[in-house]
PDB file of C-alpha atoms in Angstrom:
ATOM      1  CA  MET J   1     103.557 140.709 110.882  1.00 66.00           C
ATOM      2  CA  ASN J   2      99.959 139.297 110.637  1.00 91.00           C
ATOM      3  CA  LEU J   3     100.046 136.323 108.385  1.00 95.00           C
ATOM      4  CA  LYS J   4      96.224 136.015 108.453  1.00 96.00           C
ATOM      5  CA  ASP J   5      95.989 139.649 107.015  1.00 97.00           C
ATOM      6  CA  ASN J   6      98.578 138.837 104.309  1.00 97.00           C
ATOM      7  CA  LEU J   7      96.612 135.701 103.186  1.00 98.00           C
ATOM      8  CA  LYS J   8      93.310 137.394 103.342  1.00 97.00           C
ATOM      9  CA  LYS J   9      94.769 140.197 100.949  1.00 97.00           C
ATOM     10  CA  ILE J  10      96.113 137.504  98.588  1.00 98.00           C
ATOM     11  CA  TYR J  11      92.782 135.695  98.499  1.00 98.00           C
ATOM     12  CA  GLU J  12      91.117 139.130  97.704  1.00 98.00           C
ATOM     13  CA  ASP J  13      93.658 140.057  94.881  1.00 98.00           C
ATOM     14  CA  ILE J  14      93.006 136.558  93.455  1.00 98.00           C
ATOM     15  CA  GLU J  15      89.268 137.126  93.355  1.00 97.00           C
ATOM     16  CA  ILE J  16      89.820 140.600  91.727  1.00 97.00           C
ATOM     17  CA  ALA J  17      92.118 139.165  89.040  1.00 98.00           C
ATOM     18  CA  LYS J  18      89.729 136.123  88.341  1.00 97.00           C
ATOM     19  CA  ASP J  19      86.964 138.680  87.725  1.00 97.00           C
ATOM     20  CA  LYS J  20      88.886 140.470  85.182  1.00 96.00           C
ATOM     21  CA  SER J  21      90.060 137.466  83.447  1.00 96.00           C
ATOM     22  CA  ASN J  22      88.264 135.866  80.474  1.00 94.00           C
ATOM     23  CA  PHE J  23      89.102 132.504  81.843  1.00 93.00           C
ATOM     24  CA  ASN J  24      87.059 130.822  84.494  1.00 86.00           C
ATOM     25  CA  ARG J  25      89.627 129.009  86.317  1.00 95.00           C
ATOM     26  CA  ASP J  26      90.003 128.166  89.951  1.00 97.00           C
ATOM     27  CA  VAL J  27      93.421 129.332  91.119  1.00 98.00           C
ATOM     28  CA  LYS J  28      95.577 127.224  93.435  1.00 98.00           C
ATOM     29  CA  LEU J  29      97.938 129.135  95.687  1.00 98.00           C
ATOM     30  CA  ILE J  30     101.407 127.850  96.462  1.00 98.00           C
ATOM     31  CA  ALA J  31     102.901 129.471  99.304  1.00 98.00           C
ATOM     32  CA  VAL J  32     106.644 129.809  98.695  1.00 97.00           C
ATOM     33  CA  SER J  33     108.195 129.018 102.048  1.00 97.00           C
ATOM     34  CA  LYS J  34     111.918 129.014 101.139  1.00 95.00           C
ATOM     35  CA  THR J  35     114.198 130.420 103.843  1.00 93.00           C
ATOM     36  CA  HIS J  36     111.231 130.714 106.196  1.00 95.00           C
ATOM     37  CA  PRO J  37     110.808 128.608 109.410  1.00 94.00           C
ATOM     38  CA  VAL J  38     108.447 125.541 109.724  1.00 96.00           C
ATOM     39  CA  GLU J  39     106.665 127.630 112.488  1.00 95.00           C
ATOM     40  CA  MET J  40     105.328 130.007 109.616  1.00 96.00           C
ATOM     41  CA  ILE J  41     104.442 127.016 107.442  1.00 97.00           C
ATOM     42  CA  ASP J  42     102.474 125.521 110.274  1.00 95.00           C
ATOM     43  CA  GLU J  43     100.625 128.814 110.974  1.00 96.00           C
ATOM     44  CA  PHE J  44      99.649 129.152 107.359  1.00 97.00           C
ATOM     45  CA  ASN J  45      98.656 125.571 107.222  1.00 96.00           C
ATOM     46  CA  LYS J  46      96.391 126.228 110.307  1.00 95.00           C
ATOM     47  CA  LEU J  47      94.904 129.085 108.314  1.00 97.00           C
ATOM     48  CA  GLY J  48      93.975 126.476 105.518  1.00 97.00           C
ATOM     49  CA  VAL J  49      96.871 126.762 103.119  1.00 98.00           C
ATOM     50  CA  LYS J  50      97.837 123.261 102.006  1.00 98.00           C
ATOM     51  CA  ASP J  51     100.516 123.741  99.285  1.00 98.00           C
ATOM     52  CA  PHE J  52     103.973 125.041  99.861  1.00 98.00           C
ATOM     53  CA  GLY J  53     106.855 125.736  97.482  1.00 98.00           C
ATOM     54  CA  GLU J  54     110.599 125.149  98.159  1.00 98.00           C
ATOM     55  CA  ASN J  55     113.536 125.793  95.970  1.00 96.00           C
ATOM     56  CA  LYS J  56     116.308 123.921  97.452  1.00 97.00           C
ATOM     57  CA  VAL J  57     116.301 120.155  98.073  1.00 98.00           C
ATOM     58  CA  GLN J  58     118.393 120.337 101.227  1.00 97.00           C
ATOM     59  CA  GLU J  59     115.966 122.790 102.855  1.00 97.00           C
ATOM     60  CA  LEU J  60     112.895 120.851 101.700  1.00 97.00           C
ATOM     61  CA  VAL J  61     114.265 117.690 103.149  1.00 97.00           C
ATOM     62  CA  SER J  62     115.074 119.332 106.392  1.00 97.00           C
ATOM     63  CA  LYS J  63     111.548 120.746 106.683  1.00 97.00           C
ATOM     64  CA  ILE J  64     109.940 117.427 105.754  1.00 95.00           C
ATOM     65  CA  GLU J  65     111.844 115.743 108.689  1.00 94.00           C
ATOM     66  CA  ASP J  66     110.377 118.257 111.244  1.00 94.00           C
ATOM     67  CA  GLU J  67     107.963 116.215 113.475  1.00 93.00           C
ATOM     68  CA  LYS J  68     105.160 118.789 113.181  1.00 90.00           C
ATOM     69  CA  ILE J  69     105.458 118.834 109.299  1.00 93.00           C
ATOM     70  CA  LYS J  70     105.806 115.084 109.263  1.00 91.00           C
ATOM     71  CA  GLU J  71     102.573 114.571 110.981  1.00 91.00           C
ATOM     72  CA  SER J  72     100.771 117.056 108.700  1.00 92.00           C
ATOM     73  CA  LEU J  73     102.205 115.259 105.490  1.00 91.00           C
ATOM     74  CA  LYS J  74     101.253 111.845 106.963  1.00 89.00           C
ATOM     75  CA  ASN J  75      97.485 113.075 107.562  1.00 91.00           C
ATOM     76  CA  ASN J  76      97.531 114.628 104.011  1.00 91.00           C
ATOM     77  CA  GLU J  77      96.980 118.054 105.364  1.00 94.00           C
ATOM     78  CA  LEU J  78     100.006 119.580 103.778  1.00 97.00           C
ATOM     79  CA  ASN J  79     101.911 119.255 100.300  1.00 97.00           C
ATOM     80  CA  PHE J  80     105.376 120.316  99.234  1.00 98.00           C
ATOM     81  CA  HIS J  81     106.176 121.413  95.675  1.00 98.00           C
ATOM     82  CA  LEU J  82     109.654 121.553  94.404  1.00 98.00           C
ATOM     83  CA  ILE J  83     109.650 124.784  92.409  1.00 97.00           C
ATOM     84  CA  GLY J  84     113.515 125.458  92.043  1.00 96.00           C
ATOM     85  CA  ASN J  85     116.109 123.889  89.725  1.00 96.00           C
ATOM     86  CA  LEU J  86     116.421 120.103  90.421  1.00 97.00           C
ATOM     87  CA  GLN J  87     119.882 118.432  89.963  1.00 97.00           C
ATOM     88  CA  THR J  88     119.744 114.806  88.917  1.00 98.00           C
ATOM     89  CA  ASN J  89     121.921 113.831  91.790  1.00 98.00           C
ATOM     90  CA  LYS J  90     119.280 115.156  94.390  1.00 98.00           C
ATOM     91  CA  VAL J  91     116.236 113.515  92.630  1.00 98.00           C
ATOM     92  CA  LYS J  92     116.650 110.517  95.205  1.00 98.00           C
ATOM     93  CA  TYR J  93     115.902 112.756  98.216  1.00 97.00           C
ATOM     94  CA  ILE J  94     112.546 114.221  97.066  1.00 97.00           C
ATOM     95  CA  TYR J  95     110.930 112.288  94.205  1.00 97.00           C
ATOM     96  CA  ASN J  96     108.511 110.423  96.305  1.00 96.00           C
ATOM     97  CA  LYS J  97     108.029 113.151  98.907  1.00 96.00           C
ATOM     98  CA  VAL J  98     106.599 116.083  96.877  1.00 97.00           C
ATOM     99  CA  LYS J  99     103.150 116.572  95.431  1.00 97.00           C
ATOM    100  CA  LEU J 100     104.664 118.118  92.210  1.00 98.00           C
ATOM    101  CA  ILE J 101     108.040 118.763  90.747  1.00 98.00           C
ATOM    102  CA  GLN J 102     107.485 122.074  88.910  1.00 98.00           C
ATOM    103  CA  SER J 103     110.848 122.218  87.315  1.00 98.00           C
ATOM    104  CA  LEU J 104     111.307 119.354  84.671  1.00 98.00           C
ATOM    105  CA  ASP J 105     113.384 120.884  81.985  1.00 97.00           C
ATOM    106  CA  ARG J 106     115.767 118.242  80.582  1.00 97.00           C
ATOM    107  CA  ILE J 107     115.653 114.540  79.485  1.00 98.00           C
ATOM    108  CA  LYS J 108     118.402 113.430  81.917  1.00 98.00           C
ATOM    109  CA  LEU J 109     116.217 114.728  84.765  1.00 98.00           C
ATOM    110  CA  ALA J 110     113.232 112.831  83.466  1.00 98.00           C
ATOM    111  CA  GLU J 111     115.304 109.614  83.135  1.00 98.00           C
ATOM    112  CA  GLU J 112     116.398 109.751  86.763  1.00 98.00           C
ATOM    113  CA  ILE J 113     112.818 110.548  87.995  1.00 98.00           C
ATOM    114  CA  ASP J 114     111.342 107.881  86.030  1.00 98.00           C
ATOM    115  CA  LYS J 115     113.987 105.306  87.016  1.00 98.00           C
ATOM    116  CA  ARG J 116     113.429 105.850  90.704  1.00 98.00           C
ATOM    117  CA  ALA J 117     109.523 105.951  90.265  1.00 98.00           C
ATOM    118  CA  LYS J 118     109.709 102.774  88.350  1.00 98.00           C
ATOM    119  CA  LYS J 119     111.717 100.983  91.142  1.00 98.00           C
ATOM    120  CA  ASP J 120     108.973 102.087  93.704  1.00 98.00           C
ATOM    121  CA  ASP J 121     106.176 101.488  91.251  1.00 98.00           C
ATOM    122  CA  ILE J 122     104.787 104.988  91.715  1.00 98.00           C
ATOM    123  CA  ILE J 123     103.907 107.897  89.345  1.00 98.00           C
ATOM    124  CA  VAL J 124     105.643 111.229  89.910  1.00 98.00           C
ATOM    125  CA  ASP J 125     103.703 114.323  88.841  1.00 98.00           C
ATOM    126  CA  CYS J 126     105.614 117.048  87.110  1.00 98.00           C
ATOM    127  CA  LEU J 127     105.381 120.369  85.286  1.00 98.00           C
ATOM    128  CA  VAL J 128     107.479 121.244  82.367  1.00 98.00           C
ATOM    129  CA  GLN J 129     109.326 124.317  83.089  1.00 97.00           C
ATOM    130  CA  ILE J 130     109.550 126.840  80.275  1.00 97.00           C
ATOM    131  CA  ASN J 131     112.009 129.708  79.961  1.00 94.00           C
ATOM    132  CA  ILE J 132     109.434 132.112  78.735  1.00 92.00           C
ATOM    133  CA  GLY J 133     111.641 135.180  78.768  1.00 84.00           C
ATOM    134  CA  ASP J 134     114.611 133.358  77.133  1.00 82.00           C
ATOM    135  CA  GLU J 135     116.767 134.621  79.930  1.00 82.00           C
ATOM    136  CA  ASP J 136     120.282 133.236  80.335  1.00 81.00           C
ATOM    137  CA  SER J 137     119.881 133.459  84.151  1.00 79.00           C
ATOM    138  CA  LYS J 138     116.784 131.173  84.220  1.00 87.00           C
ATOM    139  CA  PHE J 139     116.302 127.440  83.837  1.00 91.00           C
ATOM    140  CA  GLY J 140     113.668 125.898  81.639  1.00 95.00           C
ATOM    141  CA  ILE J 141     113.329 124.743  78.063  1.00 96.00           C
ATOM    142  CA  LYS J 142     112.908 127.127  75.110  1.00 95.00           C
ATOM    143  CA  TYR J 143     109.246 127.994  74.361  1.00 95.00           C
ATOM    144  CA  ASP J 144     109.414 126.816  70.826  1.00 95.00           C
ATOM    145  CA  GLU J 145     110.773 123.382  71.951  1.00 96.00           C
ATOM    146  CA  THR J 146     107.953 122.707  74.373  1.00 96.00           C
ATOM    147  CA  GLU J 147     106.033 120.227  72.236  1.00 95.00           C
ATOM    148  CA  ASP J 148     108.976 118.339  71.058  1.00 96.00           C
ATOM    149  CA  PHE J 149     110.129 118.063  74.663  1.00 97.00           C
ATOM    150  CA  ILE J 150     106.740 116.700  75.866  1.00 96.00           C
ATOM    151  CA  TYR J 151     106.669 114.262  73.051  1.00 95.00           C
ATOM    152  CA  GLU J 152     110.104 112.980  74.155  1.00 96.00           C
ATOM    153  CA  LEU J 153     108.686 112.597  77.721  1.00 97.00           C
ATOM    154  CA  LEU J 154     105.778 110.248  76.616  1.00 96.00           C
ATOM    155  CA  GLU J 155     108.261 107.276  76.860  1.00 96.00           C
ATOM    156  CA  TYR J 156     108.675 107.802  80.568  1.00 97.00           C
ATOM    157  CA  LYS J 157     105.619 105.872  81.893  1.00 96.00           C
ATOM    158  CA  ASN J 158     106.282 106.643  85.568  1.00 97.00           C
ATOM    159  CA  ILE J 159     106.136 110.379  84.908  1.00 97.00           C
ATOM    160  CA  LYS J 160     102.957 112.184  84.632  1.00 97.00           C
ATOM    161  CA  ILE J 161     103.003 115.627  82.998  1.00 98.00           C
ATOM    162  CA  LYS J 162     100.393 117.949  84.744  1.00 98.00           C
ATOM    163  CA  GLY J 163     101.057 121.082  82.991  1.00 98.00           C
ATOM    164  CA  LEU J 164     103.440 123.906  82.466  1.00 98.00           C
ATOM    165  CA  MET J 165     105.391 126.285  84.645  1.00 98.00           C
ATOM    166  CA  ALA J 166     107.202 129.480  83.866  1.00 96.00           C
ATOM    167  CA  ILE J 167     109.046 132.360  85.691  1.00 90.00           C
ATOM    168  CA  ALA J 168     108.541 135.602  84.014  1.00 91.00           C
ATOM    169  CA  PRO J 169     111.258 138.276  83.868  1.00 90.00           C
ATOM    170  CA  ASN J 170     111.379 140.552  86.851  1.00 88.00           C
ATOM    171  CA  THR J 171     110.204 143.641  85.090  1.00 90.00           C
ATOM    172  CA  GLU J 172     107.702 146.439  85.603  1.00 91.00           C
ATOM    173  CA  ASP J 173     106.768 146.196  81.948  1.00 95.00           C
ATOM    174  CA  GLU J 174     103.106 145.363  82.245  1.00 95.00           C
ATOM    175  CA  PHE J 175     102.744 145.007  78.439  1.00 96.00           C
ATOM    176  CA  LEU J 176     105.575 142.566  78.184  1.00 96.00           C
ATOM    177  CA  LEU J 177     104.348 140.442  81.057  1.00 96.00           C
ATOM    178  CA  ARG J 178     101.038 140.139  79.584  1.00 97.00           C
ATOM    179  CA  LYS J 179     102.332 139.236  76.332  1.00 97.00           C
ATOM    180  CA  LEU J 180     104.590 136.287  77.851  1.00 96.00           C
ATOM    181  CA  PHE J 181     101.610 135.061  80.015  1.00 97.00           C
ATOM    182  CA  GLU J 182      99.346 135.064  76.965  1.00 97.00           C
ATOM    183  CA  LYS J 183     101.976 133.143  75.038  1.00 97.00           C
ATOM    184  CA  MET J 184     102.292 130.643  77.961  1.00 97.00           C
ATOM    185  CA  ASN J 185      98.488 130.128  77.981  1.00 98.00           C
ATOM    186  CA  ASN J 186      98.307 129.581  74.238  1.00 97.00           C
ATOM    187  CA  LYS J 187     100.918 126.876  74.577  1.00 97.00           C
ATOM    188  CA  PHE J 188      98.907 125.369  77.608  1.00 97.00           C
ATOM    189  CA  GLU J 189      95.681 125.300  75.541  1.00 97.00           C
ATOM    190  CA  GLU J 190      97.300 123.971  72.379  1.00 96.00           C
ATOM    191  CA  ILE J 191      98.878 121.074  74.246  1.00 96.00           C
ATOM    192  CA  SER J 192      95.688 120.307  76.090  1.00 96.00           C
ATOM    193  CA  SER J 193      93.870 120.075  72.717  1.00 95.00           C
ATOM    194  CA  LYS J 194      96.268 117.294  71.590  1.00 92.00           C
ATOM    195  CA  ALA J 195      95.181 114.904  74.492  1.00 89.00           C
ATOM    196  CA  TYR J 196      98.486 113.081  74.692  1.00 91.00           C
ATOM    197  CA  GLU J 197      98.383 109.874  76.709  1.00 87.00           C
ATOM    198  CA  GLY J 198     100.211 110.376  80.051  1.00 84.00           C
ATOM    199  CA  VAL J 199      99.774 114.279  79.846  1.00 95.00           C
ATOM    200  CA  GLU J 200      97.100 116.036  81.731  1.00 95.00           C
ATOM    201  CA  MET J 201      97.309 119.840  81.080  1.00 96.00           C
ATOM    202  CA  LYS J 202      95.883 120.592  84.688  1.00 98.00           C
ATOM    203  CA  TYR J 203      97.994 123.311  85.834  1.00 98.00           C
ATOM    204  CA  LEU J 204      99.507 126.452  84.267  1.00 98.00           C
ATOM    205  CA  SER J 205     101.690 127.572  87.065  1.00 98.00           C
ATOM    206  CA  MET J 206     102.828 131.225  86.435  1.00 98.00           C
ATOM    207  CA  GLY J 207     102.768 134.359  88.421  1.00 96.00           C
ATOM    208  CA  MET J 208     104.741 135.281  91.617  1.00 95.00           C
ATOM    209  CA  SER J 209     104.314 137.946  94.319  1.00 94.00           C
ATOM    210  CA  HIS J 210     104.933 140.873  91.876  1.00 93.00           C
ATOM    211  CA  ASP J 211     102.971 139.631  88.827  1.00 96.00           C
ATOM    212  CA  PHE J 212     100.407 136.988  89.935  1.00 98.00           C
ATOM    213  CA  LYS J 213      97.381 139.226  89.204  1.00 97.00           C
ATOM    214  CA  LEU J 214      98.423 139.891  85.697  1.00 97.00           C
ATOM    215  CA  ALA J 215      99.222 136.112  85.340  1.00 98.00           C
ATOM    216  CA  ILE J 216      95.672 135.214  86.567  1.00 98.00           C
ATOM    217  CA  GLU J 217      94.091 137.624  84.148  1.00 98.00           C
ATOM    218  CA  GLU J 218      95.938 135.952  81.271  1.00 98.00           C
ATOM    219  CA  GLY J 219      94.920 132.331  82.445  1.00 98.00           C
ATOM    220  CA  SER J 220      97.142 131.159  85.268  1.00 98.00           C
ATOM    221  CA  ASN J 221      95.472 128.730  87.475  1.00 98.00           C
ATOM    222  CA  MET J 222      98.464 128.136  89.908  1.00 98.00           C
ATOM    223  CA  ILE J 223     100.390 130.940  91.545  1.00 98.00           C
ATOM    224  CA  ARG J 224     103.590 130.945  93.586  1.00 98.00           C
ATOM    225  CA  VAL J 225     103.565 133.690  96.286  1.00 98.00           C
ATOM    226  CA  GLY J 226     106.441 134.213  98.774  1.00 96.00           C
ATOM    227  CA  SER J 227     107.235 137.676 100.070  1.00 94.00           C
ATOM    228  CA  LYS J 228     103.597 138.942  99.897  1.00 95.00           C
ATOM    229  CA  LEU J 229     102.750 136.120 102.440  1.00 97.00           C
ATOM    230  CA  PHE J 230     105.849 135.532 104.525  1.00 95.00           C
ATOM    231  CA  GLY J 231     107.584 138.930 104.284  1.00 89.00           C
ATOM    232  CA  ASN J 232     111.120 139.447 103.132  1.00 81.00           C
ATOM    233  CA  ARG J 233     113.339 136.428 102.961  1.00 69.00           C
ATOM    234  CA  ASN J 234     116.087 135.772 105.395  1.00 65.00           C
ATOM    235  CA  TYR J 235     119.142 134.447 103.603  1.00 57.00           C
ATOM    236  CA  ASN J 236     121.366 134.272 106.841  1.00 56.00           C
TER     237      ASN J 236
END
């Protein structure tokens, strides 16, 4: 597998989607490295990819402890994002080690992040995860509860909300995906216009390997791409 060619194709597809979009937004690529070895992360990093997404805390921690990765993190050449569900009892392992927690979806979790951040006198950047397809199998808050949830988060001064994240249903229904991405963008712009203190609507993280082009066309400025870059996952 040629990782360089895979990356080139993703960048080309991003540009095509941006040209079709009505939104003039730069798009940040998060390379989803879950289940893939640090050697592949290192290779993509050498090709200029700086941001990597991990789903599981245990795997993220083991990768952070790899000597090569540790060096890149120290030199600010590489960032990790936690993009999977985060249990409150696992917060202590990663709250001060990731660039962005993309899956903030409940107050109990916010309390734990804020408590630990306060102790260290740091700010932890988070995205609010929305269950845009209202699927039982997915995490995230209900779409209609987004603003109430963000309003509740304002009291946690050591958390900075940097935007919204969603995982769309795994479907070939392009019309449905567009509708859901459009709804997400509407919410993103609506909250941006309110200019809440402690909230910076910088990122709209939506779109994965199978639907990132549609997501960009509908306003996404952060995509999370795994298999199109790394190939199929190895769950062994």
